[in-house]
mmCIF file of C-alpha atoms in Angstrom:
data_model
loop_
_atom_site.group_PDB
_atom_site.id
_atom_site.type_symbol
_atom_site.label_atom_id
_atom_site.label_comp_id
_atom_site.label_asym_id
_atom_site.label_seq_id
_atom_site.Cartn_x
_atom_site.Cartn_y
_atom_site.Cartn_z
ATOM 1 C CA UNK B 235 -7.154 18.348 -0.189
ATOM 2 C CA UNK B 236 -5.743 16.356 2.672
ATOM 3 C CA UNK B 237 -2.117 17.023 3.532
ATOM 4 C CA UNK B 238 -0.027 15.006 6.009
ATOM 5 C CA UNK B 239 3.303 16.571 6.769
ATOM 6 C CA UNK B 240 5.813 14.126 8.202
ATOM 7 C CA UNK B 241 8.854 15.333 10.086
ATOM 8 C CA UNK B 242 11.065 14.146 12.941
ATOM 9 C CA UNK B 243 14.507 12.914 13.883
ATOM 10 C CA UNK B 244 16.537 10.991 11.328
ATOM 11 C CA UNK B 245 16.215 7.205 12.112
ATOM 12 C CA UNK B 246 13.003 7.609 13.935
ATOM 13 C CA UNK B 247 10.765 6.080 11.129
ATOM 14 C CA UNK B 248 9.816 8.865 8.744
ATOM 15 C CA UNK B 249 10.340 6.585 5.700
ATOM 16 C CA UNK B 250 7.971 4.043 7.257
ATOM 17 C CA UNK B 251 5.392 6.743 7.831
ATOM 18 C CA UNK B 252 5.664 7.854 4.222
ATOM 19 C CA UNK B 253 5.341 4.332 2.981
ATOM 20 C CA UNK B 254 2.145 3.869 4.904
ATOM 21 C CA UNK B 255 0.736 6.965 3.368
ATOM 22 C CA UNK B 256 1.793 5.858 -0.119
ATOM 23 C CA UNK B 257 0.238 2.430 0.366
ATOM 24 C CA UNK B 258 -2.925 4.263 1.510
ATOM 25 C CA UNK B 259 -3.235 6.134 -1.746
ATOM 26 C CA UNK B 260 -1.420 9.351 -0.927
ATOM 27 C CA UNK B 261 0.779 11.065 -3.348
ATOM 28 C CA UNK B 262 4.078 11.374 -1.467
ATOM 29 C CA UNK B 263 7.070 13.746 -1.706
ATOM 30 C CA UNK B 264 10.227 12.934 0.290
ATOM 31 C CA UNK B 265 12.574 15.562 1.710
ATOM 32 C CA UNK B 266 10.703 18.523 0.298
ATOM 33 C CA UNK B 267 12.426 21.885 1.127
ATOM 34 C CA UNK B 268 10.072 23.902 3.343
ATOM 35 C CA UNK B 269 10.416 26.842 1.059
ATOM 36 C CA UNK B 270 8.660 24.870 -1.815
ATOM 37 C CA UNK B 271 5.706 23.606 0.305
ATOM 38 C CA UNK B 272 3.153 26.177 -0.838
ATOM 39 C CA UNK B 273 3.925 26.027 -4.471
ATOM 40 C CA UNK B 274 4.150 22.215 -4.446
ATOM 41 C CA UNK B 275 0.732 21.936 -2.867
ATOM 42 C CA UNK B 276 -0.688 24.397 -5.361
ATOM 43 C CA UNK B 277 0.848 22.320 -8.232
ATOM 44 C CA UNK B 278 -0.423 18.971 -6.886
ATOM 45 C CA UNK B 279 -3.923 20.405 -6.327
ATOM 46 C CA UNK B 280 -4.093 21.529 -9.906
ATOM 47 C CA UNK B 281 -3.014 18.218 -11.000
ATOM 48 C CA UNK B 282 -5.974 16.624 -9.262
ATOM 49 C CA UNK B 283 -4.286 15.059 -6.175
ATOM 50 C CA UNK B 284 -6.630 15.045 -3.228
ATOM 51 C CA UNK B 285 -4.357 13.343 -0.678
ATOM 52 C CA UNK B 286 -0.721 14.268 -0.292
ATOM 53 C CA UNK B 287 2.064 13.213 2.079
ATOM 54 C CA UNK B 288 5.213 15.382 2.421
ATOM 55 C CA UNK B 289 8.339 14.845 4.567
ATOM 56 C CA UNK B 290 10.507 17.731 5.699
ATOM 57 C CA UNK B 291 13.754 17.297 7.609
ATOM 58 C CA UNK B 292 16.075 19.498 9.643
ATOM 59 C CA UNK B 293 18.208 20.496 6.648
ATOM 60 C CA UNK B 294 15.445 22.785 5.376
ATOM 61 C CA UNK B 295 16.417 26.385 5.926
ATOM 62 C CA UNK B 296 12.811 27.708 6.074
ATOM 63 C CA UNK B 297 11.629 25.605 9.113
ATOM 64 C CA UNK B 298 10.755 28.779 11.224
ATOM 65 C CA UNK B 299 8.285 29.821 8.408
ATOM 66 C CA UNK B 300 6.528 26.416 8.438
ATOM 67 C CA UNK B 301 3.766 27.416 10.927
ATOM 68 C CA UNK B 302 2.897 30.300 8.749
ATOM 69 C CA UNK B 303 2.832 28.169 5.584
ATOM 70 C CA UNK B 304 0.488 25.642 7.241
ATOM 71 C CA UNK B 305 -1.791 28.514 8.402
ATOM 72 C CA UNK B 306 -2.051 29.750 4.735
ATOM 73 C CA UNK B 307 -2.776 26.315 3.473
ATOM 74 C CA UNK B 308 -5.527 25.843 6.088
ATOM 75 C CA UNK B 309 -7.009 29.238 5.040
ATOM 76 C CA UNK B 310 -7.325 27.897 1.498
ATOM 77 C CA UNK B 311 -9.284 24.804 2.729
ATOM 78 C CA UNK B 312 -6.434 22.315 2.886
ATOM 79 C CA UNK B 313 -6.820 19.864 5.713
ATOM 80 C CA UNK B 314 -3.286 19.888 7.236
ATOM 81 C CA UNK B 315 -2.020 17.327 9.710
ATOM 82 C CA UNK B 316 1.500 17.199 11.125
ATOM 83 C CA UNK B 317 3.100 13.841 12.269
ATOM 84 C CA UNK B 318 6.319 14.189 14.236
ATOM 85 C CA UNK B 319 8.488 11.097 14.986
ATOM 86 C CA UNK B 320 11.120 11.021 17.603
ATOM 87 C CA UNK B 321 13.216 8.554 19.540
ATOM 88 C CA UNK B 322 15.695 8.551 22.424
ATOM 89 C CA UNK B 323 19.295 9.294 21.740
ATOM 90 C CA UNK B 324 20.126 5.644 22.774
ATOM 91 C CA UNK B 325 17.698 4.176 20.273
ATOM 92 C CA UNK B 326 18.950 6.418 17.450
ATOM 93 C CA UNK B 327 22.623 5.632 18.204
ATOM 94 C CA UNK B 328 21.854 1.936 18.041
ATOM 95 C CA UNK B 329 19.913 2.237 14.763
ATOM 96 C CA UNK B 330 22.682 4.278 13.071
ATOM 97 C CA UNK B 331 25.152 1.739 14.246
ATOM 98 C CA UNK B 332 23.140 -1.211 12.878
ATOM 99 C CA UNK B 333 22.501 0.418 9.543
ATOM 100 C CA UNK B 334 25.963 2.093 9.185
ATOM 101 C CA UNK B 335 24.180 5.046 7.612
ATOM 102 C CA UNK B 336 25.561 8.623 7.995
ATOM 103 C CA UNK B 337 23.508 11.151 9.825
ATOM 104 C CA UNK B 338 22.373 14.077 7.621
ATOM 105 C CA UNK B 339 23.988 16.638 9.887
ATOM 106 C CA UNK B 340 27.255 14.726 10.280
ATOM 107 C CA UNK B 341 28.653 16.841 7.329
ATOM 108 C CA UNK B 342 28.796 19.820 9.672
ATOM 109 C CA UNK B 343 31.701 18.141 11.518
ATOM 110 C CA UNK B 344 29.552 16.970 14.376
ATOM 111 C CA UNK B 345 29.808 13.549 16.052
ATOM 112 C CA UNK B 346 26.808 11.283 15.862
ATOM 113 C CA UNK B 347 25.536 12.154 19.367
ATOM 114 C CA UNK B 348 26.065 15.879 18.635
ATOM 115 C CA UNK B 349 24.289 15.564 15.320
ATOM 116 C CA UNK B 350 21.252 13.867 16.990
ATOM 117 C CA UNK B 351 20.948 16.585 19.590
ATOM 118 C CA UNK B 352 21.410 19.355 17.116
ATOM 119 C CA UNK B 353 18.678 17.914 14.875
ATOM 120 C CA UNK B 354 16.355 17.723 17.889
ATOM 121 C CA UNK B 355 16.978 21.447 18.620
ATOM 122 C CA UNK B 356 16.441 22.458 14.972
ATOM 123 C CA UNK B 357 13.141 20.539 14.824
ATOM 124 C CA UNK B 358 11.733 21.745 18.256
ATOM 125 C CA UNK B 359 9.372 24.100 16.542
ATOM 126 C CA UNK B 360 8.026 21.501 14.256
ATOM 127 C CA UNK B 361 7.504 18.975 17.131
ATOM 128 C CA UNK B 362 5.044 21.448 18.642
ATOM 129 C CA UNK B 363 2.920 21.584 15.550
ATOM 130 C CA UNK B 364 1.148 18.219 15.597
ATOM 131 C CA UNK B 365 0.996 14.571 16.687
ATOM 132 C CA UNK B 366 4.124 13.174 18.251
ATOM 133 C CA UNK B 367 5.148 9.468 18.312
ATOM 134 C CA UNK B 368 8.082 8.207 20.266
ATOM 135 C CA UNK B 369 9.341 5.203 18.242
ATOM 136 C CA UNK B 370 12.189 4.278 20.649
ATOM 137 C CA UNK B 371 10.761 0.840 21.513
ATOM 138 C CA UNK B 372 8.516 0.266 18.472
ATOM 139 C CA UNK B 373 9.154 -2.450 15.913
ATOM 140 C CA UNK B 374 8.479 -1.319 12.330
ATOM 141 C CA UNK B 375 5.237 -3.336 12.062
ATOM 142 C CA UNK B 376 3.938 -1.849 15.278
ATOM 143 C CA UNK B 377 4.739 1.649 14.102
ATOM 144 C CA UNK B 378 2.970 1.140 10.813
ATOM 145 C CA UNK B 379 -0.173 0.052 12.674
ATOM 146 C CA UNK B 380 0.021 3.083 15.011
ATOM 147 C CA UNK B 381 0.363 5.466 11.973
ATOM 148 C CA UNK B 382 -2.551 3.842 10.191
ATOM 149 C CA UNK B 383 -4.775 4.208 13.251
ATOM 150 C CA UNK B 384 -3.653 7.718 13.931
ATOM 151 C CA UNK B 385 -4.122 8.958 10.348
ATOM 152 C CA UNK B 386 -7.127 6.801 9.465
ATOM 153 C CA UNK B 387 -5.243 5.047 6.648
ATOM 154 C CA UNK B 388 -7.183 1.785 6.553
ATOM 155 C CA UNK B 389 -7.041 -1.753 5.226
ATOM 156 C CA UNK B 390 -8.933 -0.853 2.222
ATOM 157 C CA UNK B 391 -5.779 0.267 0.526
ATOM 158 C CA UNK B 392 -4.708 -3.390 -0.139
ATOM 159 C CA UNK B 393 -4.753 -4.494 -3.789
ATOM 160 C CA UNK B 394 -6.165 -7.968 -4.482
ATOM 161 C CA UNK B 395 -5.200 -9.442 -7.836
ATOM 162 C CA UNK B 396 -7.016 -12.427 -9.160
ATOM 163 C CA UNK B 397 -5.347 -14.125 -12.168
ATOM 164 C CA UNK B 398 -6.223 -17.161 -14.231
ATOM 165 C CA UNK B 399 -3.577 -19.463 -15.827
ATOM 166 C CA UNK B 400 -3.041 -22.741 -17.575
ATOM 167 C CA UNK B 401 -1.112 -25.548 -15.776
ATOM 168 C CA UNK B 402 0.397 -26.336 -19.172
ATOM 169 C CA UNK B 403 2.414 -23.068 -18.849
ATOM 170 C CA UNK B 404 3.346 -23.621 -15.139
ATOM 171 C CA UNK B 405 2.208 -21.774 -12.080
ATOM 172 C CA UNK B 406 2.708 -17.960 -11.934
ATOM 173 C CA UNK B 407 5.839 -16.911 -10.140
ATOM 174 C CA UNK B 408 4.172 -13.807 -8.592
ATOM 175 C CA UNK B 409 1.263 -15.680 -6.949
ATOM 176 C CA UNK B 410 0.882 -15.612 -3.185
ATOM 177 C CA UNK B 411 -1.842 -18.294 -3.227
ATOM 178 C CA UNK B 412 -2.297 -20.863 -6.017
ATOM 179 C CA UNK B 413 -5.715 -22.526 -6.376
ATOM 180 C CA UNK B 414 -6.284 -25.671 -8.468
ATOM 181 C CA UNK B 415 -9.627 -25.931 -10.382
ATOM 182 C CA UNK B 416 -8.799 -28.946 -12.556
ATOM 183 C CA UNK B 417 -11.070 -31.263 -10.515
ATOM 184 C CA UNK B 418 -14.130 -29.263 -11.639
ATOM 185 C CA UNK B 419 -16.343 -30.091 -14.598
ATOM 186 C CA UNK B 420 -14.606 -29.099 -17.868
ATOM 187 C CA UNK B 421 -16.572 -27.208 -20.564
ATOM 188 C CA UNK B 422 -13.839 -28.028 -23.007
ATOM 189 C CA UNK B 423 -15.313 -31.478 -23.567
ATOM 190 C CA UNK B 424 -18.559 -30.046 -24.849
ATOM 191 C CA UNK B 425 -18.038 -29.178 -28.508
ATOM 192 C CA UNK B 426 -20.700 -26.455 -28.366
ATOM 193 C CA UNK B 427 -19.012 -24.681 -25.375
ATOM 194 C CA UNK B 428 -15.365 -25.208 -26.333
ATOM 195 C CA UNK B 429 -15.096 -22.056 -28.510
ATOM 196 C CA UNK B 430 -16.145 -19.816 -25.693
ATOM 197 C CA UNK B 431 -14.294 -18.432 -22.587
ATOM 198 C CA UNK B 432 -15.198 -18.130 -18.894
ATOM 199 C CA UNK B 433 -16.284 -14.544 -19.712
ATOM 200 C CA UNK B 434 -19.019 -15.581 -22.104
ATOM 201 C CA UNK B 435 -22.655 -16.112 -21.086
ATOM 202 C CA UNK B 436 -22.671 -19.737 -22.214
ATOM 203 C CA UNK B 437 -19.832 -20.775 -19.900
ATOM 204 C CA UNK B 438 -21.098 -18.602 -17.058
ATOM 205 C CA UNK B 439 -24.515 -20.319 -17.099
ATOM 206 C CA UNK B 440 -23.024 -23.849 -17.588
ATOM 207 C CA UNK B 441 -20.619 -23.537 -14.599
ATOM 208 C CA UNK B 442 -23.132 -21.570 -12.558
ATOM 209 C CA UNK B 443 -25.438 -24.549 -12.594
ATOM 210 C CA UNK B 444 -22.855 -26.984 -11.422
ATOM 211 C CA UNK B 445 -23.024 -27.857 -7.654
ATOM 212 C CA UNK B 446 -19.313 -28.779 -7.502
ATOM 213 C CA UNK B 447 -18.268 -25.462 -8.969
ATOM 214 C CA UNK B 448 -20.430 -23.606 -6.576
ATOM 215 C CA UNK B 449 -19.128 -25.520 -3.524
ATOM 216 C CA UNK B 450 -15.593 -24.740 -4.713
ATOM 217 C CA UNK B 451 -16.533 -21.008 -4.837
ATOM 218 C CA UNK B 452 -18.205 -21.101 -1.431
ATOM 219 C CA UNK B 453 -15.133 -22.688 0.171
ATOM 220 C CA UNK B 454 -12.726 -20.167 -1.435
ATOM 221 C CA UNK B 455 -14.968 -17.229 -0.532
ATOM 222 C CA UNK B 456 -14.873 -18.386 3.087
ATOM 223 C CA UNK B 457 -11.149 -18.989 3.017
ATOM 224 C CA UNK B 458 -10.359 -15.458 1.556
ATOM 225 C CA UNK B 459 -13.002 -13.690 3.634
ATOM 226 C CA UNK B 460 -11.398 -14.984 6.884
ATOM 227 C CA UNK B 461 -7.702 -14.601 6.043
ATOM 228 C CA UNK B 462 -7.431 -11.497 3.878
ATOM 229 C CA UNK B 463 -7.993 -9.180 6.931
ATOM 230 C CA UNK B 464 -5.382 -11.083 8.750
ATOM 231 C CA UNK B 465 -2.947 -10.619 5.842
ATOM 232 C CA UNK B 466 -3.604 -6.843 5.929
ATOM 233 C CA UNK B 467 -2.701 -6.706 9.620
ATOM 234 C CA UNK B 468 0.756 -8.030 8.526
ATOM 235 C CA UNK B 469 0.960 -4.814 6.537
ATOM 236 C CA UNK B 470 0.686 -6.352 3.143
ATOM 237 C CA UNK B 471 -0.418 -3.944 0.358
ATOM 238 C CA UNK B 472 -0.801 -6.396 -2.438
ATOM 239 C CA UNK B 473 -1.907 -10.064 -2.616
ATOM 240 C CA UNK B 474 -2.099 -12.218 -5.831
ATOM 241 C CA UNK B 475 -4.531 -15.178 -5.983
ATOM 242 C CA UNK B 476 -3.789 -17.433 -8.993
ATOM 243 C CA UNK B 477 -6.416 -19.936 -10.129
ATOM 244 C CA UNK B 478 -5.441 -22.584 -12.626
ATOM 245 C CA UNK B 479 -7.128 -25.150 -14.907
ATOM 246 C CA UNK B 480 -5.900 -27.270 -17.725
ATOM 247 C CA UNK B 481 -6.217 -24.799 -20.556
ATOM 248 C CA UNK B 482 -6.735 -21.546 -18.709
ATOM 249 C CA UNK B 483 -9.723 -20.471 -20.784
ATOM 250 C CA UNK B 484 -12.894 -21.734 -19.147
ATOM 251 C CA UNK B 485 -12.971 -22.751 -15.465
ATOM 252 C CA UNK B 486 -10.268 -20.574 -14.106
ATOM 253 C CA UNK B 487 -11.437 -17.485 -16.068
ATOM 254 C CA UNK B 488 -15.018 -18.014 -14.780
ATOM 255 C CA UNK B 489 -13.812 -18.428 -11.178
ATOM 256 C CA UNK B 490 -11.510 -15.406 -11.277
ATOM 257 C CA UNK B 491 -14.312 -13.182 -12.695
ATOM 258 C CA UNK B 492 -16.778 -14.491 -10.049
ATOM 259 C CA UNK B 493 -14.516 -14.062 -7.076
ATOM 260 C CA UNK B 494 -13.410 -10.575 -8.314
ATOM 261 C CA UNK B 495 -17.006 -9.501 -8.283
ATOM 262 C CA UNK B 496 -17.515 -10.857 -4.797
ATOM 263 C CA UNK B 497 -14.552 -9.041 -3.223
ATOM 264 C CA UNK B 498 -14.678 -5.815 -5.216
ATOM 265 C CA UNK B 499 -16.878 -4.222 -2.585
ATOM 266 C CA UNK B 500 -14.213 -4.748 0.106
ATOM 267 C CA UNK B 501 -10.886 -4.416 -1.678
ATOM 268 C CA UNK B 502 -9.162 -2.782 -4.612
ATOM 269 C CA UNK B 503 -9.496 -5.681 -7.066
ATOM 270 C CA UNK B 504 -7.544 -6.293 -10.287
ATOM 271 C CA UNK B 505 -8.088 -9.130 -12.778
ATOM 272 C CA UNK B 506 -5.631 -10.658 -15.175
ATOM 273 C CA UNK B 507 -6.143 -13.618 -17.546
ATOM 274 C CA UNK B 508 -2.841 -14.970 -18.758
ATOM 275 C CA UNK B 509 -4.083 -17.250 -21.527
ATOM 276 C CA UNK B 510 -6.664 -14.823 -22.863
ATOM 277 C CA UNK B 511 -4.014 -12.094 -22.865
ATOM 278 C CA UNK B 512 -1.754 -14.284 -25.013
ATOM 279 C CA UNK B 513 -4.578 -14.924 -27.464
ATOM 280 C CA UNK B 514 -5.151 -11.204 -27.866
ATOM 281 C CA UNK B 515 -1.536 -10.377 -28.500
#
């Protein structure tokens, strides 16, 4: 099992770090009491989770025992990494002022500056356990990229959804890109092909022989191949490409299936056929 333990000062970006891990396929637990770390990891290991992210904050009473807990986990073969996020007092004061959130230690009757410094003292032992990132001058997007690079959480985590649809029903509201296939040759007008769908061999062979269809596919492959990596750099974890034709049964289905097969080696690919799903209901 791989365990990434995220800790640090409130307002320094722990939630951002945990979101990066979650987008990268980690099972994440937020604000876990340190006393429950060992039994939680045991439970998740038994449940089959191989990558786990856990955040622990200064309110956990068992922080002094954390080094021993990590040592015990490592002795069991768990690959443990600690990520500690911190910021200057000035940066934290500004962030709490902008968000108007209450500091977790403010309940102890401390002013905000006092709570920040008290939290820094409580977490000093944790800060010495792993990789430290000063987020004082980092924008959220930059911090996300730094964490990805540091922890090896790569772009392969993005989910790419291809969906076919009929223009008669309107364009899907969830689509990031909408591609029109209505200018391509239409099997609907061949009575022998009309009963089939873009998943059937007869349609696959028919459209596979058409030069216009193949040029369309080549252009879209080039477009997606170039721009998908750029989209990932913008920290997108999900992209939907909708392809439409008149009836949503032949051309768009074939194109979605073909493109999904092309990009399955690079991305986590999902396929959805709106019109075929309605027929099966």
